[in-house]
């Protein structure tokens, strides 16, 4: 049986989609079913991670970088 401390250590993997073993995932779910403190923690962590993803600038594609470099080469 997991303790709350174990859940907080594994919660980031659960939230960011890091693969967990079937056993780890099941143990986490069983704990979350019974412990509303950890459910709240995971929910807050998930909200934080998703808000950070929105704030993160989108990566620039290689095509865009090539276009900008080509445009710069053409300028006198
Ligand atoms: Zn707990």
mmCIF file of N, CA and C and ligand atoms in Angstrom:
data_model
loop_
_atom_site.group_PDB
_atom_site.id
_atom_site.type_symbol
_atom_site.label_atom_id
_atom_site.label_comp_id
_atom_site.label_asym_id
_atom_site.label_seq_id
_atom_site.Cartn_x
_atom_site.Cartn_y
_atom_site.Cartn_z
ATOM 1 N N UNK A 1 0.844 -1.201 0.000
ATOM 2 C CA UNK A 1 0.000 0.000 0.000
ATOM 3 C C UNK A 1 0.872 1.241 0.000
ATOM 4 N N UNK A 2 0.602 2.136 -0.949
ATOM 5 C CA UNK A 2 1.386 3.364 -1.037
ATOM 6 C C UNK A 2 1.020 4.314 0.097
ATOM 7 N N UNK A 3 1.993 5.122 0.473
ATOM 8 C CA UNK A 3 1.724 6.207 1.418
ATOM 9 C C UNK A 3 1.600 7.502 0.617
ATOM 10 N N UNK A 4 1.059 8.532 1.259
ATOM 11 C CA UNK A 4 0.872 9.813 0.579
ATOM 12 C C UNK A 4 2.199 10.325 0.004
ATOM 13 N N UNK A 5 3.281 10.140 0.743
ATOM 14 C CA UNK A 5 4.597 10.590 0.291
ATOM 15 C C UNK A 5 4.970 9.896 -1.026
ATOM 16 N N UNK A 6 4.668 8.587 -1.143
ATOM 17 C CA UNK A 6 4.969 7.855 -2.380
ATOM 18 C C UNK A 6 4.161 8.417 -3.545
ATOM 19 N N UNK A 7 2.911 8.768 -3.250
ATOM 20 C CA UNK A 7 2.045 9.300 -4.307
ATOM 21 C C UNK A 7 2.575 10.644 -4.805
ATOM 22 N N UNK A 8 2.989 11.511 -3.891
ATOM 23 C CA UNK A 8 3.481 12.819 -4.334
ATOM 24 C C UNK A 8 4.759 12.658 -5.160
ATOM 25 N N UNK A 9 5.555 11.632 -4.851
ATOM 26 C CA UNK A 9 6.776 11.413 -5.640
ATOM 27 C C UNK A 9 6.453 10.916 -7.050
ATOM 28 N N UNK A 10 5.364 10.165 -7.194
ATOM 29 C CA UNK A 10 5.028 9.599 -8.496
ATOM 30 C C UNK A 10 3.974 10.421 -9.242
ATOM 31 N N UNK A 11 3.424 11.426 -8.581
ATOM 32 C CA UNK A 11 2.317 12.174 -9.184
ATOM 33 C C UNK A 11 2.743 12.885 -10.463
ATOM 34 N N UNK A 12 3.972 13.391 -10.504
ATOM 35 C CA UNK A 12 4.403 14.098 -11.717
ATOM 36 C C UNK A 12 4.426 13.144 -12.910
ATOM 37 N N UNK A 13 4.830 11.895 -12.691
ATOM 38 C CA UNK A 13 4.826 10.911 -13.776
ATOM 39 C C UNK A 13 3.392 10.662 -14.251
ATOM 40 N N UNK A 14 2.481 10.612 -13.295
ATOM 41 C CA UNK A 14 1.076 10.389 -13.628
ATOM 42 C C UNK A 14 0.528 11.563 -14.444
ATOM 43 N N UNK A 15 0.933 12.764 -14.082
ATOM 44 C CA UNK A 15 0.391 13.967 -14.725
ATOM 45 C C UNK A 15 1.036 14.217 -16.088
ATOM 46 N N UNK A 16 2.356 14.042 -16.188
ATOM 47 C CA UNK A 16 2.998 14.361 -17.476
ATOM 48 C C UNK A 16 3.047 13.189 -18.441
ATOM 49 N N UNK A 17 2.441 12.081 -18.073
ATOM 50 C CA UNK A 17 2.319 10.963 -19.013
ATOM 51 C C UNK A 17 3.542 10.063 -19.084
ATOM 52 N N UNK A 18 4.471 10.200 -18.132
ATOM 53 C CA UNK A 18 5.613 9.294 -18.083
ATOM 54 C C UNK A 18 5.099 7.876 -17.855
ATOM 55 N N UNK A 19 5.577 6.917 -18.649
ATOM 56 C CA UNK A 19 5.065 5.562 -18.479
ATOM 57 C C UNK A 19 5.384 4.989 -17.100
ATOM 58 N N UNK A 20 4.366 4.416 -16.485
ATOM 59 C CA UNK A 20 4.532 3.732 -15.204
ATOM 60 C C UNK A 20 4.181 2.268 -15.437
ATOM 61 N N UNK A 21 4.719 1.410 -14.594
ATOM 62 C CA UNK A 21 4.362 0.001 -14.721
ATOM 63 C C UNK A 21 2.893 -0.173 -14.314
ATOM 64 N N UNK A 22 2.319 -1.283 -14.757
ATOM 65 C CA UNK A 22 0.925 -1.569 -14.424
ATOM 66 C C UNK A 22 0.750 -1.562 -12.906
ATOM 67 N N UNK A 23 1.733 -2.159 -12.212
ATOM 68 C CA UNK A 23 1.664 -2.249 -10.754
ATOM 69 C C UNK A 23 1.689 -0.861 -10.100
ATOM 70 N N UNK A 24 2.590 0.023 -10.587
ATOM 71 C CA UNK A 24 2.689 1.381 -10.019
ATOM 72 C C UNK A 24 1.397 2.165 -10.261
ATOM 73 N N UNK A 25 0.911 2.065 -11.513
ATOM 74 C CA UNK A 25 -0.296 2.808 -11.875
ATOM 75 C C UNK A 25 -1.500 2.338 -11.048
ATOM 76 N N UNK A 26 -1.615 1.034 -10.878
ATOM 77 C CA UNK A 26 -2.729 0.483 -10.100
ATOM 78 C C UNK A 26 -2.626 0.915 -8.633
ATOM 79 N N UNK A 27 -1.412 0.852 -8.085
ATOM 80 C CA UNK A 27 -1.221 1.251 -6.683
ATOM 81 C C UNK A 27 -1.581 2.724 -6.494
ATOM 82 N N UNK A 28 -1.188 3.569 -7.467
ATOM 83 C CA UNK A 28 -1.533 4.987 -7.392
ATOM 84 C C UNK A 28 -3.046 5.186 -7.427
ATOM 85 N N UNK A 29 -3.702 4.477 -8.359
ATOM 86 C CA UNK A 29 -5.159 4.649 -8.485
ATOM 87 C C UNK A 29 -5.896 4.196 -7.239
ATOM 88 N N UNK A 30 -5.444 3.086 -6.658
ATOM 89 C CA UNK A 30 -6.086 2.594 -5.438
ATOM 90 C C UNK A 30 -5.927 3.625 -4.319
ATOM 91 N N UNK A 31 -4.708 4.186 -4.210
ATOM 92 C CA UNK A 31 -4.498 5.196 -3.169
ATOM 93 C C UNK A 31 -5.376 6.426 -3.435
ATOM 94 N N UNK A 32 -5.432 6.857 -4.698
ATOM 95 C CA UNK A 32 -6.212 8.051 -5.033
ATOM 96 C C UNK A 32 -7.708 7.831 -4.785
ATOM 97 N N UNK A 33 -8.159 6.586 -4.955
ATOM 98 C CA UNK A 33 -9.570 6.285 -4.665
ATOM 99 C C UNK A 33 -9.898 6.533 -3.195
ATOM 100 N N UNK A 34 -8.917 6.247 -2.347
ATOM 101 C CA UNK A 34 -9.181 6.304 -0.912
ATOM 102 C C UNK A 34 -8.747 7.597 -0.247
ATOM 103 N N UNK A 35 -7.871 8.371 -0.894
ATOM 104 C CA UNK A 35 -7.262 9.518 -0.225
ATOM 105 C C UNK A 35 -7.611 10.803 -0.958
ATOM 106 N N UNK A 36 -8.469 11.590 -0.385
ATOM 107 C CA UNK A 36 -8.885 12.797 -1.089
ATOM 108 C C UNK A 36 -7.799 13.877 -1.049
ATOM 109 N N UNK A 37 -6.901 13.801 -0.083
ATOM 110 C CA UNK A 37 -5.785 14.756 -0.051
ATOM 111 C C UNK A 37 -4.915 14.580 -1.304
ATOM 112 N N UNK A 38 -4.600 13.348 -1.631
ATOM 113 C CA UNK A 38 -3.760 13.093 -2.804
ATOM 114 C C UNK A 38 -4.517 13.377 -4.092
ATOM 115 N N UNK A 39 -5.824 13.102 -4.105
ATOM 116 C CA UNK A 39 -6.619 13.457 -5.295
ATOM 117 C C UNK A 39 -6.530 14.958 -5.546
ATOM 118 N N UNK A 40 -6.659 15.723 -4.473
ATOM 119 C CA UNK A 40 -6.585 17.177 -4.610
ATOM 120 C C UNK A 40 -5.191 17.598 -5.077
ATOM 121 N N UNK A 41 -4.170 16.959 -4.522
ATOM 122 C CA UNK A 41 -2.790 17.280 -4.913
ATOM 123 C C UNK A 41 -2.586 17.010 -6.406
ATOM 124 N N UNK A 42 -3.023 15.837 -6.870
ATOM 125 C CA UNK A 42 -2.839 15.472 -8.280
ATOM 126 C C UNK A 42 -3.631 16.421 -9.177
ATOM 127 N N UNK A 43 -4.837 16.776 -8.736
ATOM 128 C CA UNK A 43 -5.667 17.696 -9.527
ATOM 129 C C UNK A 43 -4.979 19.060 -9.668
ATOM 130 N N UNK A 44 -4.416 19.567 -8.567
ATOM 131 C CA UNK A 44 -3.719 20.859 -8.594
ATOM 132 C C UNK A 44 -2.468 20.789 -9.455
ATOM 133 N N UNK A 45 -1.753 19.676 -9.343
ATOM 134 C CA UNK A 45 -0.538 19.506 -10.142
ATOM 135 C C UNK A 45 -0.895 19.472 -11.630
ATOM 136 N N UNK A 46 -1.970 18.763 -11.958
ATOM 137 C CA UNK A 46 -2.409 18.670 -13.353
ATOM 138 C C UNK A 46 -2.789 20.061 -13.886
ATOM 139 N N UNK A 47 -3.476 20.843 -13.078
ATOM 140 C CA UNK A 47 -3.870 22.202 -13.492
ATOM 141 C C UNK A 47 -2.633 23.068 -13.700
ATOM 142 N N UNK A 48 -1.660 22.917 -12.794
ATOM 143 C CA UNK A 48 -0.422 23.700 -12.908
ATOM 144 C C UNK A 48 0.328 23.334 -14.188
ATOM 145 N N UNK A 49 0.464 22.031 -14.437
ATOM 146 C CA UNK A 49 1.197 21.574 -15.623
ATOM 147 C C UNK A 49 0.495 22.054 -16.889
ATOM 148 N N UNK A 50 -0.835 21.969 -16.927
ATOM 149 C CA UNK A 50 -1.520 22.387 -18.153
ATOM 150 C C UNK A 50 -1.434 23.899 -18.335
ATOM 151 N N UNK A 51 -1.424 24.676 -17.250
ATOM 152 C CA UNK A 51 -1.290 26.121 -17.417
ATOM 153 C C UNK A 51 0.124 26.484 -17.878
ATOM 154 N N UNK A 52 1.123 25.722 -17.453
ATOM 155 C CA UNK A 52 2.489 25.970 -17.921
ATOM 156 C C UNK A 52 2.622 25.626 -19.391
ATOM 157 N N UNK A 53 1.942 24.567 -19.835
ATOM 158 C CA UNK A 53 1.997 24.183 -21.255
ATOM 159 C C UNK A 53 1.406 25.280 -22.120
ATOM 160 N N UNK A 54 0.341 25.935 -21.635
ATOM 161 C CA UNK A 54 -0.284 27.002 -22.411
ATOM 162 C C UNK A 54 0.669 28.196 -22.498
ATOM 163 N N UNK A 55 1.384 28.484 -21.385
ATOM 164 C CA UNK A 55 2.257 29.646 -21.345
ATOM 165 C C UNK A 55 3.540 29.448 -22.159
ATOM 166 N N UNK A 56 3.893 28.181 -22.384
ATOM 167 C CA UNK A 56 5.137 27.885 -23.090
ATOM 168 C C UNK A 56 5.019 28.301 -24.562
ATOM 169 N N UNK A 57 5.983 29.032 -25.090
ATOM 170 C CA UNK A 57 5.885 29.409 -26.498
ATOM 171 C C UNK A 57 5.987 28.176 -27.385
ATOM 172 N N UNK A 58 5.265 28.204 -28.501
ATOM 173 C CA UNK A 58 5.314 27.040 -29.379
ATOM 174 C C UNK A 58 6.675 26.972 -30.059
ATOM 175 N N UNK A 59 7.199 25.779 -30.242
ATOM 176 C CA UNK A 59 8.516 25.662 -30.870
ATOM 177 C C UNK A 59 8.465 26.096 -32.329
ATOM 178 N N UNK A 60 9.534 26.670 -32.789
ATOM 179 C CA UNK A 60 9.608 27.138 -34.177
ATOM 180 C C UNK A 60 10.015 25.964 -35.053
ATOM 181 N N UNK A 61 9.327 25.811 -36.182
ATOM 182 C CA UNK A 61 9.632 24.685 -37.061
ATOM 183 C C UNK A 61 10.940 24.929 -37.811
ATOM 184 N N UNK A 62 11.567 23.847 -38.257
ATOM 185 C CA UNK A 62 12.800 23.955 -39.039
ATOM 186 C C UNK A 62 12.552 24.730 -40.324
ATOM 187 N N UNK A 63 11.372 24.520 -40.949
ATOM 188 C CA UNK A 63 11.036 25.221 -42.187
ATOM 189 C C UNK A 63 11.040 26.735 -41.968
ATOM 190 N N UNK A 64 10.483 27.156 -40.830
ATOM 191 C CA UNK A 64 10.426 28.584 -40.538
ATOM 192 C C UNK A 64 11.831 29.154 -40.361
ATOM 193 N N UNK A 65 12.689 28.417 -39.666
ATOM 194 C CA UNK A 65 14.068 28.865 -39.454
ATOM 195 C C UNK A 65 14.776 28.991 -40.805
ATOM 196 N N UNK A 66 14.598 27.981 -41.699
ATOM 197 C CA UNK A 66 15.211 28.030 -43.037
ATOM 198 C C UNK A 66 14.737 29.255 -43.806
ATOM 199 N N UNK A 67 13.432 29.534 -43.729
ATOM 200 C CA UNK A 67 12.863 30.667 -44.462
ATOM 201 C C UNK A 67 13.482 31.974 -43.970
ATOM 202 N N UNK A 68 13.573 32.137 -42.665
ATOM 203 C CA UNK A 68 14.137 33.361 -42.098
ATOM 204 C C UNK A 68 15.602 33.505 -42.514
ATOM 205 N N UNK A 69 16.363 32.399 -42.450
ATOM 206 C CA UNK A 69 17.783 32.461 -42.826
ATOM 207 C C UNK A 69 17.930 32.794 -44.307
ATOM 208 N N UNK A 70 17.062 32.195 -45.156
ATOM 209 C CA UNK A 70 17.117 32.492 -46.593
ATOM 210 C C UNK A 70 16.785 33.949 -46.863
ATOM 211 N N UNK A 71 15.772 34.475 -46.173
ATOM 212 C CA UNK A 71 15.409 35.887 -46.339
ATOM 213 C C UNK A 71 16.572 36.791 -45.954
ATOM 214 N N UNK A 72 17.260 36.442 -44.889
ATOM 215 C CA UNK A 72 18.388 37.258 -44.428
ATOM 216 C C UNK A 72 19.537 37.219 -45.446
ATOM 217 N N UNK A 73 19.743 36.035 -46.046
ATOM 218 C CA UNK A 73 20.816 35.909 -47.049
ATOM 219 C C UNK A 73 20.551 36.802 -48.256
ATOM 220 N N UNK A 74 19.272 36.976 -48.608
ATOM 221 C CA UNK A 74 18.926 37.751 -49.793
ATOM 222 C C UNK A 74 19.076 39.252 -49.582
ATOM 223 N N UNK A 75 19.019 39.684 -48.339
ATOM 224 C CA UNK A 75 19.096 41.124 -48.066
ATOM 225 C C UNK A 75 20.507 41.647 -48.303
ATOM 226 N N UNK A 76 20.651 42.811 -48.870
ATOM 227 C CA UNK A 76 21.989 43.352 -49.138
ATOM 228 C C UNK A 76 22.750 43.717 -47.860
HETATM 229 ZN ZN1 LIG B 1 -2.718 10.147 0.120
#
